[in-house]
Tab-separated table of C-alpha atoms in Angstrom:
chain	number	residue	atom	x	y	z
A	93	MET	CA	19.053	-49.176	17.436
A	94	ASP	CA	16.369	-46.396	16.595
A	95	THR	CA	14.186	-47.554	19.450
A	96	ASP	CA	16.746	-47.689	22.227
A	97	GLY	CA	17.958	-44.232	20.914
A	98	GLY	CA	14.330	-42.999	21.385
A	99	ASP	CA	13.949	-44.379	24.840
A	100	ALA	CA	17.055	-43.005	25.947
A	101	VAL	CA	16.081	-39.344	24.816
A	102	GLY	CA	12.624	-39.831	26.583
A	103	VAL	CA	14.232	-40.776	29.903
A	104	GLN	CA	16.584	-37.740	29.478
A	105	ILE	CA	13.738	-35.217	28.993
A	106	GLN	CA	11.921	-36.566	32.118
A	107	GLN	CA	15.073	-36.395	34.400
A	108	THR	CA	16.087	-32.811	33.193
A	109	ARG	CA	14.177	-29.559	33.825
A	110	ARG	CA	16.807	-27.280	32.600
A	111	LEU	CA	16.241	-24.770	29.927
A	112	PRO	CA	18.033	-25.962	26.580
A	113	ASP	CA	21.218	-24.408	25.364
A	114	PHE	CA	20.376	-21.527	23.333
A	115	LEU	CA	23.996	-21.096	22.125
A	116	GLN	CA	23.568	-24.480	20.516
A	117	SER	CA	20.002	-24.411	19.554
A	118	VAL	CA	19.330	-20.708	18.228
A	119	ASN	CA	20.676	-19.956	14.878
A	120	LEU	CA	22.659	-16.528	15.304
A	121	LYS	CA	21.053	-15.032	12.314
A	122	TYR	CA	17.569	-15.026	14.208
A	123	VAL	CA	19.439	-13.252	17.034
A	124	LYS	CA	20.693	-10.419	14.440
A	125	LEU	CA	17.165	-10.370	12.953
A	126	GLY	CA	15.668	-9.662	16.484
A	127	TYR	CA	18.412	-6.992	17.321
A	128	HIS	CA	17.433	-5.365	13.895
A	129	TYR	CA	13.718	-5.237	14.467
A	130	LEU	CA	14.407	-4.071	18.057
A	131	VAL	CA	16.637	-1.090	17.070
A	132	SER	CA	14.418	-0.211	14.050
A	133	ASN	CA	11.448	0.156	16.150
A	134	LEU	CA	13.058	1.513	19.193
A	135	PHE	CA	11.789	5.047	18.431
A	136	THR	CA	8.200	3.562	18.416
A	137	LEU	CA	8.669	1.731	21.492
A	138	CYS	CA	9.859	4.594	23.580
A	139	PHE	CA	6.615	6.315	22.716
A	140	VAL	CA	4.279	3.516	23.953
A	141	PRO	CA	4.802	4.731	27.553
A	142	LEU	CA	3.940	8.086	26.672
A	143	ILE	CA	0.985	7.251	24.477
A	144	THR	CA	-0.304	5.144	27.306
A	145	VAL	CA	-0.255	8.002	29.903
A	146	ILE	CA	-1.682	10.486	27.400
A	147	SER	CA	-4.630	7.883	26.747
A	148	VAL	CA	-5.241	7.432	30.385
A	149	GLU	CA	-5.438	11.158	31.235
A	150	ALA	CA	-7.724	11.705	28.247
A	151	SER	CA	-10.114	9.145	29.494
A	152	ARG	CA	-10.535	11.260	32.685
A	153	PHE	CA	-11.710	14.256	30.829
A	154	ASN	CA	-15.201	15.169	31.305
A	155	ILE	CA	-17.597	17.888	30.003
A	156	ASP	CA	-16.600	20.454	32.548
A	157	ASP	CA	-12.850	19.966	31.713
A	158	LEU	CA	-13.586	20.417	27.951
A	159	ARG	CA	-15.643	23.377	28.394
A	160	GLN	CA	-12.743	25.159	30.625
A	161	LEU	CA	-10.292	24.102	27.807
A	162	TRP	CA	-12.523	26.059	25.154
A	163	VAL	CA	-12.772	28.911	27.335
A	164	HIS	CA	-8.936	29.111	27.788
A	165	LEU	CA	-8.438	28.888	24.084
A	166	GLN	CA	-10.872	31.782	23.389
A	167	TYR	CA	-8.835	34.164	25.733
A	168	ASN	CA	-5.688	32.974	23.771
A	169	LEU	CA	-7.025	33.601	20.286
A	170	VAL	CA	-3.889	35.396	19.222
A	171	SER	CA	-1.602	32.584	20.038
A	172	VAL	CA	-3.827	30.007	18.391
A	173	VAL	CA	-4.010	32.056	15.126
A	174	ILE	CA	-0.035	32.647	15.171
A	175	CYS	CA	0.415	28.985	15.696
A	176	SER	CA	-1.978	27.996	13.001
A	177	ALA	CA	-0.285	30.510	10.605
A	178	ILE	CA	3.149	29.020	11.432
A	179	LEU	CA	1.814	25.417	10.831
A	180	VAL	CA	0.236	26.421	7.469
A	181	PHE	CA	3.388	28.293	6.161
A	182	GLY	CA	5.640	25.355	7.302
A	183	LEU	CA	3.383	22.757	5.246
A	184	THR	CA	3.337	25.053	2.304
A	185	VAL	CA	7.211	25.451	2.222
A	186	TYR	CA	7.451	21.640	2.432
A	187	ILE	CA	5.193	20.860	-0.283
A	188	MET	CA	6.674	23.407	-2.424
A	189	THR	CA	10.178	22.301	-1.964
A	190	ARG	CA	10.110	18.702	-1.729
A	191	PRO	CA	11.497	16.683	-4.628
A	192	THR	CA	9.103	15.671	-7.277
A	193	PRO	CA	8.572	11.877	-7.354
A	194	VAL	CA	9.905	9.932	-10.326
A	195	TYR	CA	7.966	6.979	-11.436
A	196	LEU	CA	9.114	4.308	-13.843
A	197	VAL	CA	6.253	3.526	-15.952
A	198	ASP	CA	7.572	0.694	-17.681
A	199	TYR	CA	10.768	-0.306	-19.848
A	200	ALA	CA	11.631	-2.800	-22.727
A	201	CYS	CA	14.644	-4.700	-23.393
A	202	TYR	CA	15.723	-5.584	-27.072
A	203	ARG	CA	15.730	-9.096	-28.091
A	204	PRO	CA	17.678	-9.663	-31.218
A	205	PRO	CA	16.622	-12.338	-33.994
A	206	ASP	CA	17.743	-15.800	-33.640
A	207	GLU	CA	19.997	-15.571	-36.820
A	208	LEU	CA	22.375	-13.213	-34.725
A	209	LYS	CA	23.005	-15.947	-32.217
A	210	ALA	CA	26.687	-16.875	-31.688
A	211	PRO	CA	27.265	-20.194	-29.970
A	212	TYR	CA	30.843	-21.051	-28.852
A	213	GLU	CA	31.648	-23.126	-31.886
A	214	LYS	CA	30.557	-20.677	-34.539
A	215	PHE	CA	32.223	-17.960	-32.570
A	216	MET	CA	35.630	-19.606	-32.571
A	217	ARG	CA	35.110	-20.815	-36.182
A	218	HIS	CA	34.673	-17.421	-37.462
A	219	SER	CA	37.624	-16.092	-35.469
A	220	ARG	CA	39.906	-18.730	-36.923
A	221	LEU	CA	38.335	-17.896	-40.486
A	222	GLN	CA	38.960	-14.275	-40.259
A	223	GLY	CA	42.679	-14.789	-40.245
A	224	ASP	CA	43.503	-11.840	-38.014
A	225	PHE	CA	44.187	-13.912	-34.787
A	226	ASP	CA	47.383	-16.028	-34.109
A	227	GLU	CA	47.117	-19.520	-32.528
A	228	ASN	CA	47.923	-17.979	-28.978
A	229	SER	CA	44.990	-15.325	-29.308
A	230	LEU	CA	42.539	-17.911	-30.631
A	231	GLU	CA	43.421	-20.367	-27.560
A	232	PHE	CA	43.061	-17.292	-25.271
A	233	GLN	CA	39.698	-16.530	-26.516
A	234	ARG	CA	38.564	-20.101	-26.162
A	235	LYS	CA	39.604	-20.188	-22.614
A	236	ILE	CA	37.909	-16.959	-21.778
A	237	LEU	CA	34.569	-18.052	-23.447
A	238	GLU	CA	34.716	-21.264	-21.292
A	239	ARG	CA	35.196	-19.420	-18.178
A	240	SER	CA	33.039	-16.292	-18.853
A	241	GLY	CA	29.620	-17.672	-17.900
A	242	LEU	CA	28.230	-17.056	-21.188
A	243	GLY	CA	25.711	-19.606	-22.864
A	244	GLU	CA	25.306	-20.525	-26.571
A	245	GLU	CA	22.476	-18.134	-27.156
A	246	THR	CA	23.989	-14.626	-26.983
A	247	TYR	CA	24.120	-12.301	-29.818
A	248	VAL	CA	26.637	-10.554	-32.085
A	249	PRO	CA	25.804	-7.807	-34.701
A	250	GLU	CA	25.058	-8.904	-38.270
A	251	ALA	CA	28.170	-7.438	-39.525
A	252	MET	CA	30.333	-10.007	-37.451
A	253	HIS	CA	28.679	-13.040	-39.075
A	254	PHE	CA	30.148	-12.365	-42.344
A	255	ILE	CA	33.635	-13.602	-43.405
A	256	PRO	CA	35.354	-11.209	-43.521
A	257	PRO	CA	33.615	-8.983	-40.998
A	258	ARG	CA	31.994	-5.880	-42.384
A	259	PRO	CA	32.261	-3.122	-39.665
A	260	THR	CA	31.441	-0.285	-41.905
A	261	MET	CA	29.577	3.040	-40.640
A	262	ALA	CA	26.456	2.005	-42.249
A	263	ALA	CA	26.556	-1.375	-40.581
A	264	ALA	CA	27.098	0.294	-37.214
A	265	ARG	CA	24.161	2.666	-37.875
A	266	GLU	CA	21.876	-0.333	-38.784
A	267	GLU	CA	22.811	-2.029	-35.314
A	268	ALA	CA	22.147	0.892	-33.484
A	269	GLU	CA	18.650	1.400	-35.337
A	270	GLN	CA	17.741	-2.158	-34.770
A	271	VAL	CA	18.487	-2.042	-31.136
A	272	MET	CA	17.056	1.444	-30.182
A	273	TYR	CA	13.960	1.315	-32.416
A	274	GLY	CA	13.224	-2.331	-31.427
A	275	ALA	CA	13.155	-1.448	-27.822
A	276	LEU	CA	11.212	1.738	-28.206
A	277	ASP	CA	8.691	0.378	-30.311
A	278	ASN	CA	7.983	-2.367	-27.859
A	279	LEU	CA	7.901	0.540	-25.020
A	280	PHE	CA	5.484	2.724	-26.807
A	281	SER	CA	3.316	-0.216	-27.560
A	282	ASN	CA	3.173	-1.413	-24.019
A	283	THR	CA	2.566	1.850	-22.490
A	284	ASN	CA	0.277	3.552	-25.232
A	285	VAL	CA	2.304	6.874	-24.907
A	286	ASN	CA	2.379	9.148	-27.806
A	287	PRO	CA	6.191	9.912	-28.746
A	288	LYS	CA	5.195	13.455	-29.184
A	289	ASN	CA	4.418	13.676	-25.257
A	290	ILE	CA	7.917	13.005	-24.510
A	291	GLY	CA	9.780	15.918	-23.037
A	292	VAL	CA	12.983	14.660	-22.128
A	293	LEU	CA	15.339	12.013	-24.015
A	294	VAL	CA	18.535	10.790	-22.926
A	295	VAL	CA	20.574	8.215	-24.938
A	296	ASN	CA	23.837	6.593	-23.732
A	297	CYS	CA	26.179	4.623	-25.963
A	298	SER	CA	29.840	4.450	-25.000
A	299	LEU	CA	31.684	3.893	-28.048
A	300	PHE	CA	29.649	4.792	-31.067
A	301	ASN	CA	28.897	8.505	-31.574
A	302	PRO	CA	27.946	9.386	-35.097
A	303	THR	CA	26.959	12.726	-36.375
A	304	PRO	CA	24.071	13.277	-36.167
A	305	SER	CA	23.787	11.849	-32.847
A	306	LEU	CA	21.905	8.641	-31.614
A	307	SER	CA	19.302	10.977	-30.012
A	308	ALA	CA	18.888	12.985	-33.267
A	309	MET	CA	18.410	9.571	-35.020
A	310	ILE	CA	15.360	8.897	-32.496
A	311	ILE	CA	13.916	12.412	-32.756
A	312	ASN	CA	13.963	11.866	-36.755
A	313	LYS	CA	12.476	8.284	-36.571
A	314	TYR	CA	9.705	9.053	-34.142
A	315	LYS	CA	9.023	12.786	-35.204
A	316	LEU	CA	9.353	14.064	-31.573
A	317	ARG	CA	8.532	17.674	-30.748
A	318	GLY	CA	11.013	20.463	-31.554
A	319	ASN	CA	11.290	21.673	-27.882
A	320	ILE	CA	12.419	18.328	-26.523
A	321	ARG	CA	15.372	18.384	-24.009
A	322	SER	CA	17.642	15.724	-25.780
A	323	PHE	CA	20.943	14.576	-24.552
A	324	ASN	CA	23.547	11.967	-25.952
A	325	LEU	CA	25.995	10.628	-23.378
A	326	GLY	CA	29.205	9.041	-24.982
A	327	GLY	CA	32.381	7.387	-23.630
A	328	MET	CA	30.783	6.791	-20.137
A	329	GLY	CA	31.189	3.046	-20.108
A	330	CYS	CA	28.749	0.285	-18.675
A	331	SER	CA	27.690	2.624	-15.817
A	332	ALA	CA	26.154	5.200	-17.972
A	333	GLY	CA	22.711	3.609	-17.813
A	334	VAL	CA	22.426	4.861	-14.134
A	335	ILE	CA	23.897	8.197	-15.155
A	336	ALA	CA	21.277	8.550	-17.842
A	337	ILE	CA	18.387	7.855	-15.224
A	338	ASP	CA	20.052	10.429	-12.749
A	339	LEU	CA	19.981	13.074	-15.633
A	340	ALA	CA	16.371	12.344	-16.503
A	341	LYS	CA	15.702	12.607	-12.989
A	342	ASP	CA	17.080	15.873	-12.628
A	343	MET	CA	15.355	17.205	-15.776
A	344	LEU	CA	11.930	15.908	-14.312
A	345	GLN	CA	12.500	18.005	-11.295
A	346	VAL	CA	12.370	21.250	-13.318
A	347	ASN	CA	9.981	20.200	-16.387
A	348	ARG	CA	6.764	19.415	-14.663
A	349	ASN	CA	4.100	17.066	-15.959
A	350	THR	CA	6.117	15.382	-18.506
A	351	TYR	CA	7.586	12.009	-19.692
A	352	ALA	CA	11.356	11.273	-20.093
A	353	VAL	CA	12.675	8.340	-22.074
A	354	VAL	CA	16.125	6.848	-21.480
A	355	VAL	CA	17.802	4.566	-24.067
A	356	SER	CA	20.784	2.535	-22.904
A	357	THR	CA	22.803	0.627	-25.307
A	358	GLU	CA	26.232	-0.200	-26.821
A	359	ASN	CA	27.345	-0.486	-30.269
A	360	ILE	CA	29.676	-3.519	-31.199
A	361	THR	CA	30.105	-3.312	-34.881
A	362	GLN	CA	32.780	-0.815	-35.304
A	363	ASN	CA	34.359	-1.775	-31.954
A	364	TRP	CA	35.363	-5.320	-32.466
A	365	TYR	CA	39.193	-5.946	-31.907
A	366	PHE	CA	41.073	-7.550	-34.765
A	367	GLY	CA	44.453	-7.855	-33.084
A	368	ASN	CA	46.473	-10.320	-30.681
A	369	LYS	CA	46.852	-8.239	-27.598
A	370	LYS	CA	45.286	-10.170	-25.049
A	371	SER	CA	43.875	-7.445	-22.621
A	372	MET	CA	42.132	-6.021	-25.664
A	373	LEU	CA	40.524	-9.468	-26.770
A	374	ILE	CA	38.414	-9.887	-23.624
A	375	PRO	CA	35.678	-7.418	-24.836
A	376	ASN	CA	35.205	-9.488	-27.888
A	377	CYS	CA	34.416	-12.499	-25.753
A	378	LEU	CA	32.192	-10.801	-23.388
A	379	PHE	CA	30.281	-8.028	-25.083
A	380	ARG	CA	27.277	-8.766	-26.950
A	381	VAL	CA	24.268	-7.005	-28.600
A	382	GLY	CA	21.508	-5.486	-26.376
A	383	GLY	CA	19.716	-2.487	-25.349
A	384	ALA	CA	16.884	-1.030	-23.067
A	385	ALA	CA	14.315	1.868	-23.315
A	386	ILE	CA	13.036	3.215	-20.203
A	387	LEU	CA	9.765	5.538	-19.549
A	388	LEU	CA	9.954	7.772	-16.650
A	389	SER	CA	7.243	10.175	-15.555
A	390	ASN	CA	6.612	12.906	-12.949
A	391	LYS	CA	2.737	12.966	-13.445
A	392	SER	CA	0.985	12.051	-10.285
A	393	ARG	CA	-1.673	10.294	-12.265
A	394	ASP	CA	0.932	7.649	-13.649
A	395	ARG	CA	1.547	6.364	-10.131
A	396	ARG	CA	-1.315	4.149	-10.520
A	397	ARG	CA	0.146	2.235	-13.568
A	398	ALA	CA	3.775	2.533	-12.708
A	399	LYS	CA	5.889	-0.375	-11.747
A	400	TYR	CA	8.409	1.565	-9.534
A	401	LYS	CA	9.370	4.889	-7.897
A	402	LEU	CA	12.874	6.017	-7.839
A	403	VAL	CA	14.284	6.274	-4.336
A	404	HIS	CA	17.984	7.146	-4.729
A	405	VAL	CA	20.784	7.603	-7.099
A	406	VAL	CA	24.382	7.527	-5.765
A	407	ARG	CA	27.345	8.190	-8.250
A	408	THR	CA	31.131	7.602	-7.576
A	409	HIS	CA	33.926	8.580	-9.889
A	410	LYS	CA	37.386	7.521	-9.409
A	411	GLY	CA	38.771	9.530	-12.408
A	412	ALA	CA	41.200	11.398	-10.449
A	413	ASP	CA	43.516	8.421	-9.955
A	414	ASP	CA	45.462	7.400	-12.777
A	415	LYS	CA	45.277	3.784	-12.413
A	416	ALA	CA	41.472	4.073	-12.253
A	417	PHE	CA	41.403	6.375	-15.017
A	418	ARG	CA	43.357	3.924	-17.490
A	419	CYS	CA	42.013	0.566	-16.238
A	420	VAL	CA	39.342	0.455	-19.101
A	421	TYR	CA	40.966	2.341	-21.781
A	422	GLN	CA	40.273	2.601	-25.652
A	423	GLU	CA	43.500	2.706	-27.694
A	424	GLN	CA	45.532	1.316	-30.588
A	425	ASP	CA	47.855	-1.668	-30.237
A	426	ASP	CA	51.400	-1.817	-31.739
A	427	ASP	CA	49.853	-2.622	-35.089
A	428	GLY	CA	47.646	0.289	-35.111
A	429	LYS	CA	44.447	-1.736	-34.290
A	430	THR	CA	41.986	-0.082	-32.178
A	431	GLY	CA	40.411	-1.768	-29.179
A	432	VAL	CA	39.438	-1.577	-25.463
A	433	SER	CA	42.114	-2.633	-22.975
A	434	LEU	CA	41.139	-4.147	-19.528
A	435	SER	CA	43.693	-3.698	-16.833
A	436	LYS	CA	44.777	-6.472	-14.505
A	437	ASP	CA	44.008	-4.071	-11.614
A	438	LEU	CA	40.383	-3.641	-12.784
A	439	MET	CA	38.846	-5.983	-10.043
A	440	ALA	CA	40.655	-4.005	-7.415
A	441	ILE	CA	39.852	-0.811	-8.686
A	442	ALA	CA	36.274	-1.855	-9.043
A	443	GLY	CA	36.288	-2.958	-5.382
A	444	GLY	CA	37.633	0.463	-4.129
A	445	ALA	CA	35.002	2.310	-6.184
A	446	LEU	CA	32.290	-0.186	-4.777
A	447	LYS	CA	33.598	0.703	-1.380
A	448	THR	CA	33.224	4.581	-1.811
A	449	ASN	CA	29.737	4.052	-3.316
A	450	ILE	CA	28.209	2.143	-0.486
A	451	THR	CA	29.700	4.297	2.005
A	452	THR	CA	27.690	6.976	0.537
A	453	LEU	CA	24.758	4.779	-0.072
A	454	GLY	CA	24.593	2.807	3.278
A	455	PRO	CA	23.166	5.854	5.428
A	456	LEU	CA	20.470	6.399	2.926
A	457	VAL	CA	19.376	2.752	2.859
A	458	LEU	CA	20.478	0.645	5.669
A	459	PRO	CA	18.330	0.314	8.902
A	460	ILE	CA	19.551	2.013	12.027
A	461	SER	CA	20.618	-1.282	13.437
A	462	GLU	CA	23.237	-1.913	10.884
A	463	GLN	CA	24.471	1.702	11.044
A	464	LEU	CA	24.928	1.473	14.637
A	465	LEU	CA	27.085	-1.871	14.499
A	466	PHE	CA	29.045	-0.407	11.698
A	467	PHE	CA	29.691	2.901	13.761
A	468	ALA	CA	30.641	0.900	16.808
A	469	THR	CA	33.031	-1.224	14.921
A	470	LEU	CA	34.718	2.033	13.317
A	471	VAL	CA	34.906	3.694	16.726
A	472	ALA	CA	36.565	0.620	18.284
A	473	LYS	CA	39.222	0.484	15.560
A	474	LYS	CA	39.953	4.064	15.335
A	475	LEU	CA	39.818	5.380	18.887
A	476	PHE	CA	40.806	2.174	20.636
A	477	ASN	CA	43.014	0.473	18.182
A	478	ALA	CA	40.995	-2.654	18.602
A	479	LYS	CA	41.926	-5.567	16.212
A	480	VAL	CA	38.376	-6.025	14.972
A	481	LYS	CA	37.352	-6.780	11.415
A	482	PRO	CA	35.755	-3.925	9.454
A	483	TYR	CA	31.884	-4.438	9.887
A	484	ILE	CA	30.304	-5.320	6.573
A	485	PRO	CA	26.606	-4.094	6.606
A	486	ASP	CA	24.293	-6.550	5.770
A	487	PHE	CA	22.536	-4.936	2.507
A	488	LYS	CA	20.000	-7.872	2.611
A	489	LEU	CA	18.231	-5.915	5.177
A	490	ALA	CA	17.903	-2.952	2.890
A	491	PHE	CA	17.015	-4.549	-0.495
A	492	ASP	CA	14.898	-7.464	-1.527
A	493	HIS	CA	16.543	-7.731	-5.081
A	494	PHE	CA	19.981	-7.059	-6.498
A	495	CYS	CA	20.912	-6.096	-10.074
A	496	ILE	CA	24.586	-6.367	-10.374
A	497	HIS	CA	25.872	-5.351	-13.749
A	498	ALA	CA	26.746	-8.320	-15.796
A	499	GLY	CA	30.210	-7.419	-16.568
A	500	GLY	CA	31.678	-10.711	-16.310
A	501	ARG	CA	31.622	-13.816	-14.014
A	502	ALA	CA	34.334	-12.229	-11.822
A	503	VAL	CA	32.636	-9.230	-11.161
A	504	ILE	CA	29.579	-10.937	-10.006
A	505	ASP	CA	31.627	-13.643	-7.939
A	506	GLU	CA	33.231	-10.660	-6.133
A	507	LEU	CA	30.206	-8.803	-5.132
A	508	GLU	CA	28.381	-11.793	-3.933
A	509	LYS	CA	31.396	-12.778	-1.733
A	510	ASN	CA	32.179	-9.112	-0.439
A	511	LEU	CA	28.475	-8.105	0.057
A	512	GLN	CA	27.635	-11.636	1.498
A	513	LEU	CA	24.811	-12.336	-0.817
A	514	LEU	CA	22.970	-15.629	-1.309
A	515	PRO	CA	23.244	-17.416	-4.567
A	516	VAL	CA	19.386	-16.118	-5.145
A	517	HIS	CA	20.482	-12.607	-4.956
A	518	VAL	CA	22.873	-12.946	-7.893
A	519	GLU	CA	20.810	-15.319	-9.812
A	520	ALA	CA	19.283	-12.554	-12.129
A	521	SER	CA	22.787	-11.392	-12.841
A	522	ARG	CA	24.184	-14.791	-13.611
A	523	MET	CA	21.496	-15.817	-15.946
A	524	THR	CA	21.577	-12.375	-17.829
A	525	LEU	CA	25.385	-13.125	-18.466
A	526	HIS	CA	24.625	-16.575	-19.587
A	527	ARG	CA	21.378	-15.597	-21.702
A	528	PHE	CA	22.434	-12.369	-23.303
A	529	GLY	CA	26.242	-11.851	-22.407
A	530	ASN	CA	27.482	-8.283	-21.298
A	531	THR	CA	25.160	-5.852	-22.857
A	532	SER	CA	26.974	-2.877	-21.159
A	533	SER	CA	24.816	-0.369	-19.588
A	534	SER	CA	21.368	-2.211	-20.490
A	535	SER	CA	22.361	-5.408	-18.694
A	536	ILE	CA	20.671	-4.294	-15.356
A	537	TRP	CA	17.314	-3.978	-17.284
A	538	TYR	CA	17.544	-7.436	-18.330
A	539	GLU	CA	18.239	-8.488	-14.790
A	540	LEU	CA	15.185	-6.515	-13.562
A	541	ALA	CA	13.149	-8.328	-16.329
A	542	TYR	CA	14.406	-11.718	-15.136
A	543	ILE	CA	13.351	-11.078	-11.634
A	544	GLU	CA	9.903	-9.784	-12.906
A	545	SER	CA	9.533	-12.900	-15.280
A	546	LYS	CA	10.035	-15.130	-12.254
A	547	GLY	CA	7.176	-13.572	-10.373
A	548	ARG	CA	9.434	-12.404	-7.273
A	549	MET	CA	8.722	-8.487	-7.365
A	550	ARG	CA	6.172	-7.647	-4.858
A	551	ARG	CA	4.823	-4.459	-3.815
A	552	GLY	CA	7.206	-2.407	-1.537
A	553	ASN	CA	10.177	-4.487	-2.688
A	554	ARG	CA	13.353	-2.537	-2.924
A	555	VAL	CA	15.897	-3.033	-5.901
A	556	TRP	CA	19.565	-2.208	-6.159
A	557	GLN	CA	21.034	-1.607	-9.343
A	558	ILE	CA	24.662	-1.394	-9.381
A	559	ALA	CA	26.904	-0.922	-12.383
A	560	PHE	CA	30.716	-0.371	-13.290
A	561	GLY	CA	32.159	1.585	-16.027
A	562	SER	CA	35.325	3.197	-17.502
A	563	GLY	CA	36.415	6.539	-15.939
A	564	PHE	CA	36.414	4.571	-13.405
A	565	LYS	CA	32.847	4.674	-11.995
A	566	CYS	CA	30.578	2.896	-9.585
A	567	ASN	CA	26.895	3.973	-9.718
A	568	SER	CA	23.776	2.678	-7.846
A	569	ALA	CA	19.849	3.240	-8.488
A	570	VAL	CA	17.558	2.423	-5.946
A	571	TRP	CA	13.781	1.548	-7.000
A	572	GLU	CA	10.715	0.657	-4.758
A	573	ALA	CA	8.090	-1.433	-6.425
A	574	ILE	CA	4.623	0.337	-6.273
A	575	GLN	CA	2.754	-2.752	-6.931
A	576	HIS	CA	3.132	-6.642	-7.508
A	577	VAL	CA	5.036	-6.488	-10.747
A	578	LYS	CA	4.190	-8.662	-13.785
A	579	PRO	CA	6.461	-9.079	-16.760
A	580	SER	CA	5.516	-6.749	-19.492
A	581	HIS	CA	4.489	-7.809	-23.088
A	582	ASN	CA	7.483	-9.095	-25.264
A	583	SER	CA	9.745	-9.426	-22.159
A	584	PRO	CA	13.287	-10.606	-23.304
A	585	TRP	CA	12.756	-13.814	-21.093
A	586	GLU	CA	9.260	-14.437	-22.535
A	587	ASP	CA	10.237	-17.689	-24.633
A	588	CYS	CA	12.907	-19.138	-22.176
A	589	ILE	CA	12.109	-17.994	-18.471
A	590	ASP	CA	10.948	-21.711	-17.741
A	591	ARG	CA	14.471	-23.120	-18.747
A	592	TYR	CA	16.088	-20.887	-16.244
A	593	PRO	CA	17.987	-20.909	-13.878
A	594	VAL	CA	20.526	-23.174	-15.461
A	595	LYS	CA	23.402	-24.926	-13.845
A	596	LEU	CA	26.573	-23.157	-14.558
A	597	LEU	CA	29.957	-24.864	-14.957
A	598	SER	CA	32.414	-24.205	-12.182
């Protein structure tokens, strides 16, 4: 049968001289890729004829022509001087007013000790033995855990391992110290930076804001200098990490030749919910211990050793809308027990915030080919009332890697679908959720560490960090790799990266 088929095909090739049917043989994605390259380089291509003409004319110049040109310039000395002065002035203004580059020298993510791991069975056993949850609440937590995308090695704070739990102020401070100091010790060790050289400190933690502040605790621990610009961001949710980066970037624009440290974390000890309201039980099942410390610099000499350069930060706030404002809300239930309630409208609100954010981000990062397609679709729909689907820009042409906040499985699923991403693009987010759970604002740094540990970060690659948070906010940070990035010492994935990616249950 195979031989006969082969002969038939051979006869067909000899009899026909027509070109193949390109609609059948060419994958449309390559057509789109060719269009992208054509439009992106259209400006350069238009200059090719002009450059060719200039080159031909220049080749015809002889010594007499050059001598005449020199004589002409001598008699127009005033014009030459004026043009040169304008050119020098313009270059000076440009150099003085352009933004100072911000480099990410290195960062460190905290990995808790193994004794703080909370596998499913241990989590459910402790929840039952606590005596605070009824049978419906226990069954609800079990279902959430099974569908959450979390693995068996996530961590909960030490206070939650006791029966009954011990959510005291002292225990909460101890959790904060372990996470922040653990990440900072690793960061300072890897970068060999003296803490006294830190000029800006930004700490973000949404739910735990003691007095003195967390930033003051760090200053006291590392004996930072007295004129340090320190900030403590509270109540800003899981997207506060990008906000902290944006604040540090602004501070580095006005404080020359200095370092900025950003510490992003969340504190669980005093924010565990011990009631039976289902919308407030979800955070118990998703949030886990974690934190990250990031070292930024505006020193030109740090470019050689830095991993990334900050390209863009885009922030979106939907707090003017009442539904968006209350979709992630800390409150007391009917029994007076405090927790964070998640609205059923959360995903729809997150989608609206994402749409607003990428509308601003798109023109900054997308190639002109995608912007033209988007604009053409918009014109056809608005002016001609054409029944066309909204064009979703291909962000894969703008970014090589995606760090989507590991807030939950549903969040990652929706962004993968709406942004038309491939499984490899959301792998870091899914694996971070599986290994470490939702570590709030620091999750995007565990994801970046995953990409590095897999050896995927190459020079020139662009990374999109995107996070959602209460308020409601959607914030984006764009980084460009300055070199082929290798994982730092004591990476959170150091002992387990060979086991990932793991297969997740559908």
